[in-house]
Structure formats: C-alpha cells, structure tokens
Amino acid sequence: MTLACPTARAFLAQPQVPPLAPLDFAVVGLNHQTAPVEVRERAAVRTGDERVILEHLSHHAREVMLLATCNRTEVYLAGIEGDPVSAFEGAWGHALEGHLYVHRGDAAVQHLYRVAAGLDSLVIGETQIQGQVKRAWQAARDQHLSGTLLNKVAQGALAAGKRVRFETGLSDRVVSVSSAAVELAQAALGDLTRRTALILGAGETAELTLTHLRAAGVQDVIVVNRTAERARQLAEKLGGRACAAEYLHEVLPEADVVIASSAAPHYVLHGEGVRPALEGRPGRAMFLIDISVPRILDPDIADVPGAHLYNLDDLTAIVSRNLQSRRAALPHAEAIIREAACDLSRWYLTREAQLRRQPRRELALASD
C-alpha cells in the first residue's frame, strides 16, 4: 500500500490532503490557546521534575517525550497503553480535562511538526521552540524512552521546522516573549533610555530580555537572581548590576520596569514587598511584567496603588500586530508541514508492510 503525497507547491494549489495512515502515536497537553496562565502553571514542569514525570508516563506507553515551555506542557506517546488524558492528569495530580487537547495518529504528528516550526506558538515563527523540542527528545533518549517511532517523528519535526524557517521567511523580524515584554514596557512608559529596569532571573529568557532592554536604550539594568554568581555572570556579559535575591527589596524602589523570568517554584515578590517600594518613589508608577510559568509575581501586586501588573496572556495584542507583516508566509509554512507529515506516513506504511511480510518469509525459510 502506498500513499501519494504532493509537493509543498502542490499543497498550496490544492489544500485538500489525503488522509494519513493511523499511527500508534498521540499527544495530550495544554497551551496558551486552551488554558490561561493560572491553569498552565498547574501543569508546569519544575526544574528537576522531568525524570520523575517521564518515569510515571513510561507506565502508560513504551515511548514518551515531555515538552514543557512557558506556554505549553505536552506529552507525546507511542505504544500507548490506556488513556492519554488519565496519564497526563496522573502525572500532575490535577483534573485538567477541560483545558486539554488530544490528537492521535497523523493529527499528532502534524501537531508536533507545527510546534517545532513555531506555528503553534504564542509568537508565531519564534525560534526557541526548535531547541526546546530537541532537548525534550534528548531527555527521552537519555531515559531510554524514545524508540523507532518517536525517533522518526522527532527527527521529522526538527527537519520540518528547519525547512519552514529557511524557506518561508516566517521567522524574519519575529518578536519573542522577551521582546514583546520590552515592547509592552515601551508602550506604557515611552522612551526607556532614562528608565531603570530590573530582571528577576538569570537564565536563557532573562538573557534575551536583557538584550532587548539594551536594544531599547535602557542603560541601567539590575539583574536579580537566587544565585548571586549567575546574576553577576549575566550582568558582566551584557552590562548591568548584579544583585542577590535576598537584597531584592533594597533595589526594588529604583525599578521603573520589572520583568520576571525565573524558574522559581513559588512567588518571589508580593504586594507587601511592592507597596513600600512605591511609597519610596511617590508619583512614579512601577510596571511589572511576569513572563514566568508558573508565575513568580503574586497577583495581589495588582492591588497596590501605582503598580501595574501584567503576565504572558497580556502580550497577545503585541504578538498579533507583529504577525501581520509575516502572515503571507503562513500558507507555504503549513504546506511544508503537511508534506513532511505525509513523508512520515509513507515511511510508516512501508515499514509496516515490511514487518508484515517478514514472518511469512521466516516461515517459508523454516519449511525449506
């Protein structure tokens, strides 16, 4: 049995795609489209928990990959035993069914391919997700949870994502969550050159945020981190002042903008900490933008006079405006994804046909 799959150009001319072969493959998860940040953080993967979660999920499927970012938590399963939703909810101990999506077979393959290409991201075309998918696949391999099918699907997803980026221009001039946060600060405060910004965190997202703050003209940036050495390294690399987390409340009154991008497992700043900081700078508002999941800025900060609190879900308007200039690239990008998924289906059909013929060949040899 074969499946004729047209090229990407043919897909553009004829959007109707032949049905793909059913695969023993599924994805269950939630993202920014199905769940607000207060729900997404309930399914967040905290540092060090990946191995435990993968171990739990391995009782429900032979092959498992866990993909967790600030805007999504997804589990990919092959060789499934039981209900994927039950497996997902059991891993986090929460009833999340009203916010979960489940895709099976070819739909699950296309979903991962779209994710890896940045087509399912809050920021369409963003490039960080490619590395996140690669690391998720590597984590599955490290725990011997990635076999023939998951390896093939993950490889195909990364290749499709690379094609989309190089062939469509979708990632040209794309914003990131970090740059969108800085743009939000500019919309609120105007020129940032004379403003002081404070970054909570010193990881990859914090580094991107500092880079975008510098590009926006911010001269004074304070990097606050639980590990003072990490804060110092980032501040020295890109320019800024380092501060250990225990001294946050001493430097907070200086900040016009606070951008939180830490992986802390709890709130690190509350309304009771922001209130005295604002009292020490009368007439000057403070804009706090939390791009962490789970959030690390307590929602009660919004009740403090002079404090303006935002989270990831508030960046949607900025992201949508940025997409307008790149929207023409979307049809070609989607066509590449469908073509790549069709290639996977053809591989699967060929492999299954070979496996079905193999026992007959072995039987014939045994009877000679």
XYZ file of C-alpha atoms in Angstrom:
368
model
C 0.000 0.000 0.000
C 1.363 3.443 -0.914
C 0.255 6.980 -0.287
C 0.848 9.629 -2.953
C 1.892 12.879 -1.312
C 2.125 16.042 -3.423
C 4.907 18.572 -3.013
C 4.629 21.729 -0.915
C 3.733 23.751 -4.028
C 1.013 21.274 -4.895
C -0.373 21.583 -1.397
C -0.615 25.325 -1.921
C -2.602 24.777 -5.089
C -4.747 22.024 -3.586
C -5.233 22.321 0.185
C -7.105 19.004 0.496
C -4.648 16.491 1.984
C -5.027 12.708 1.614
C -5.760 11.061 4.957
C -2.610 9.905 6.680
C -2.035 6.409 7.970
C -3.149 5.702 11.531
C -0.149 5.579 13.841
C 0.110 4.346 17.397
C 1.102 7.863 18.374
C -0.669 10.560 20.385
C -0.165 13.897 22.078
C -2.044 15.228 25.086
C -1.422 18.659 26.537
C -2.455 22.237 27.086
C -1.135 25.553 25.853
C -1.812 29.280 25.738
C -4.764 28.689 23.399
C -6.616 26.274 25.692
C -5.668 27.425 29.182
C -4.984 30.769 30.890
C -1.701 31.197 32.732
C -3.229 30.328 36.111
C -4.141 26.891 34.700
C -0.919 26.399 32.714
C 1.159 26.890 35.822
C -0.644 23.970 37.470
C 0.891 21.725 34.798
C 4.284 23.420 34.745
C 7.371 21.228 34.993
C 9.655 22.408 37.746
C 13.404 22.035 37.499
C 14.433 18.510 38.410
C 10.948 17.006 37.971
C 11.375 15.883 34.357
C 12.782 12.446 35.163
C 10.064 11.684 37.712
C 7.294 12.689 35.291
C 8.806 10.672 32.448
C 9.083 7.665 34.751
C 5.375 7.956 35.631
C 4.382 8.292 31.980
C 6.504 5.291 30.986
C 3.890 3.079 32.667
C 1.350 4.279 30.084
C 3.379 3.989 26.864
C 6.546 2.386 25.542
C 7.861 5.676 24.153
C 7.375 9.037 25.872
C 8.510 12.612 25.275
C 7.717 15.544 27.579
C 7.726 19.050 26.082
C 7.350 21.862 28.613
C 7.753 25.581 27.863
C 6.326 28.760 29.341
C 3.269 28.427 27.094
C 2.717 24.672 26.794
C 3.025 21.344 28.539
C 2.648 18.353 26.217
C 3.227 14.620 26.416
C 3.901 12.607 23.256
C 3.227 8.869 23.482
C 3.909 5.872 21.232
C 2.969 2.296 22.010
C 0.109 3.575 24.144
C -1.460 1.572 26.936
C -4.587 3.127 28.421
C -5.994 6.653 28.295
C -3.554 9.509 27.484
C -5.626 12.037 29.447
C -5.528 9.891 32.581
C -1.779 9.502 32.157
C -1.329 13.271 31.855
C -3.526 14.190 34.799
C -1.952 11.474 36.923
C 1.494 12.971 36.356
C 0.456 16.335 37.780
C -2.308 15.279 40.149
C -4.802 17.799 38.744
C -8.062 17.409 36.844
C -7.300 19.446 33.721
C -9.532 17.771 31.144
C -11.471 20.933 30.308
C -8.232 22.510 29.076
C -6.521 19.513 27.474
C -6.367 18.571 23.809
C -5.679 15.087 22.492
C -4.502 14.315 18.958
C -3.877 10.802 17.688
C -2.126 9.281 14.706
C -1.446 11.627 11.799
C -3.009 14.561 13.682
C -0.488 14.100 16.500
C 2.380 14.017 14.000
C 1.233 17.206 12.290
C 0.783 18.861 15.688
C 4.398 18.209 16.712
C 5.639 19.342 13.301
C 3.701 22.614 13.657
C 5.003 23.075 17.190
C 8.630 22.574 16.116
C 8.168 25.096 13.296
C 6.821 27.742 15.676
C 3.385 27.675 14.027
C 1.604 26.797 17.272
C 3.499 29.259 19.470
C 2.169 32.408 21.097
C 4.788 34.177 18.980
C 4.280 32.604 15.538
C 7.611 31.744 13.949
C 9.665 32.040 17.137
C 12.852 30.000 17.069
C 13.371 28.975 20.706
C 10.881 26.128 20.359
C 13.183 24.263 17.945
C 15.809 23.887 20.665
C 13.165 23.032 23.249
C 11.836 20.169 21.115
C 15.379 18.912 20.555
C 16.107 18.937 24.302
C 12.815 17.178 25.063
C 13.690 14.431 22.597
C 17.186 14.125 24.069
C 15.714 13.780 27.572
C 13.504 10.936 26.333
C 16.505 9.216 24.770
C 18.538 9.654 27.956
C 15.884 7.662 29.822
C 15.615 5.090 27.017
C 12.037 6.163 26.289
C 12.475 7.023 22.614
C 12.290 4.146 20.143
C 11.909 3.760 16.407
C 8.631 5.666 16.004
C 9.288 8.583 18.357
C 12.812 8.986 16.977
C 11.476 9.170 13.428
C 8.707 11.626 14.324
C 11.035 13.881 16.341
C 13.650 13.907 13.582
C 10.957 14.772 11.062
C 9.621 17.571 13.260
C 13.036 19.199 13.627
C 13.717 18.891 9.894
C 10.304 20.362 9.021
C 10.833 23.235 11.444
C 14.188 23.996 9.866
C 12.643 23.982 6.381
C 9.916 26.391 7.440
C 12.458 28.826 8.841
C 14.791 28.733 5.848
C 12.225 28.571 3.038
C 9.382 30.850 4.122
C 10.846 33.856 5.930
C 8.274 33.311 8.685
C 10.909 33.835 11.369
C 12.217 37.077 9.851
C 11.790 40.024 12.226
C 9.832 37.830 14.612
C 9.297 39.007 18.173
C 9.968 36.786 21.160
C 8.215 36.702 24.502
C 11.128 38.705 25.889
C 10.991 41.354 23.167
C 7.201 41.557 23.491
C 7.611 42.238 27.214
C 10.042 45.061 26.461
C 7.670 46.431 23.810
C 4.881 46.404 26.400
C 7.104 48.432 28.725
C 7.787 50.910 25.920
C 4.066 51.244 25.231
C 3.490 52.070 28.891
C 6.477 54.329 29.559
C 7.568 55.615 26.163
C 11.302 56.233 25.846
C 13.157 53.812 28.127
C 16.616 55.367 27.896
C 16.336 57.126 31.260
C 14.488 54.279 32.968
C 15.801 51.598 35.300
C 14.842 48.005 34.587
C 15.058 45.069 36.960
C 15.182 41.466 35.732
C 14.243 38.614 38.030
C 16.162 35.551 36.851
C 19.420 34.833 35.052
C 18.554 32.040 32.609
C 18.114 31.969 28.840
C 14.932 34.066 28.825
C 16.438 36.593 31.229
C 19.440 36.945 28.934
C 17.180 37.568 25.930
C 15.233 40.107 27.963
C 18.382 41.993 28.918
C 19.474 42.003 25.279
C 16.163 43.541 24.191
C 16.259 46.094 27.016
C 19.693 47.187 25.837
C 18.432 47.438 22.264
C 15.591 49.647 23.530
C 18.140 52.031 25.013
C 17.934 51.072 28.683
C 21.231 51.974 30.339
C 20.554 50.868 33.902
C 19.604 47.200 34.336
C 19.615 45.309 37.631
C 19.851 41.505 37.428
C 18.452 39.765 40.497
C 18.880 36.039 40.963
C 18.774 33.484 43.755
C 22.334 32.529 42.834
C 24.389 35.717 43.034
C 27.136 34.292 40.797
C 24.680 33.663 37.934
C 23.420 37.232 38.264
C 26.997 38.527 38.181
C 27.878 36.490 35.081
C 24.868 37.769 33.144
C 25.390 41.364 34.265
C 29.045 41.257 33.215
C 28.241 39.618 29.883
C 25.645 42.131 28.707
C 26.081 45.071 31.042
C 24.196 45.656 34.244
C 24.286 45.461 38.006
C 24.057 42.120 39.791
C 22.049 41.630 42.956
C 21.447 38.553 45.098
C 17.779 37.732 45.685
C 17.969 38.463 49.421
C 18.620 42.127 48.606
C 15.730 42.494 46.146
C 13.741 44.820 48.367
C 16.695 47.190 48.677
C 16.954 47.758 44.916
C 13.261 47.427 44.005
C 12.432 51.137 44.621
C 14.830 52.035 41.791
C 12.947 49.999 39.189
C 10.533 51.560 36.710
C 10.129 48.198 34.959
C 10.345 44.738 36.494
C 10.441 41.744 34.136
C 10.206 38.370 35.863
C 11.623 35.357 34.021
C 12.740 32.964 36.722
C 12.052 29.261 37.216
C 11.426 29.723 40.933
C 8.747 27.307 42.205
C 6.940 29.989 44.227
C 6.124 33.704 44.298
C 9.269 35.738 44.910
C 7.557 39.114 45.124
C 4.266 40.010 46.786
C 2.143 43.094 47.163
C 3.548 43.655 50.636
C 7.009 43.944 49.089
C 5.985 46.265 46.262
C 3.976 48.652 48.440
C 6.936 50.101 50.425
C 8.995 50.295 47.222
C 6.350 52.524 45.638
C 5.949 54.563 48.796
C 9.644 55.347 48.480
C 9.111 56.821 44.996
C 5.896 58.889 45.228
C 4.226 59.772 41.949
C 6.246 57.234 39.943
C 4.435 54.108 38.818
C 6.052 50.692 38.510
C 5.327 48.286 35.640
C 5.780 44.615 36.470
C 5.659 42.008 33.682
C 5.675 38.334 34.645
C 6.719 36.056 31.778
C 7.367 33.078 34.062
C 5.265 29.911 34.234
C 4.495 29.262 36.985
C 4.198 32.951 37.775
C 6.597 34.360 40.351
C 4.855 37.705 40.895
C 1.926 37.418 43.292
C -1.340 38.594 41.658
C -2.019 40.685 44.784
C 0.563 43.158 43.440
C -2.178 44.442 41.125
C -3.997 45.791 44.203
C -1.101 48.068 45.171
C -1.660 51.709 44.081
C 0.859 52.651 41.414
C 1.698 49.057 40.486
C 0.716 47.830 37.023
C 0.958 44.039 36.747
C 0.967 42.040 33.501
C 1.526 38.384 32.623
C 2.097 36.306 29.477
C -1.542 36.438 28.443
C -1.325 40.239 28.217
C 1.243 40.046 25.412
C -1.237 38.718 22.834
C -2.026 42.085 21.214
C 1.660 42.906 20.664
C 2.316 39.471 19.201
C -0.689 39.747 16.871
C 0.494 43.090 15.478
C 3.924 41.639 14.788
C 2.427 38.693 12.896
C 0.617 40.884 10.363
C 3.791 41.604 8.385
C 4.611 37.875 8.124
C 1.151 36.442 7.562
C 1.755 35.881 3.831
C 4.331 33.203 4.705
C 1.847 31.062 6.642
C 0.285 29.089 3.724
C 3.680 27.951 2.464
C 4.753 27.038 6.004
C 1.627 24.952 6.563
C 2.150 23.247 3.192
C 5.674 22.234 4.193
C 4.313 20.744 7.413
C 1.672 18.715 5.588
C 4.215 17.482 3.053
C 6.624 16.430 5.811
C 3.870 14.663 7.745
C 2.894 12.836 4.566
C 6.503 11.668 4.205
C 6.293 10.238 7.713
C 3.098 8.405 6.815
C 4.740 6.909 3.720
C 7.691 5.716 5.835
C 5.306 4.161 8.350
C 3.301 2.346 5.673
C 6.463 0.958 4.095
C 7.798 -0.174 7.448
C 4.521 -1.854 8.434
C 4.349 -3.664 5.090
C 7.886 -4.948 5.565
C 7.117 -6.142 9.091
C 4.011 -7.973 7.880
C 5.962 -9.748 5.137
C 8.820 -10.730 7.406
C 7.027 -13.529 9.358
C 5.910 -15.106 6.055
C 9.494 -15.097 4.775
C 10.738 -16.629 8.016
C 8.035 -19.331 7.811
C 8.976 -20.119 4.207
C 12.652 -20.408 5.127
C 11.820 -22.666 8.065
C 9.871 -25.042 5.788
C 12.689 -25.412 3.216
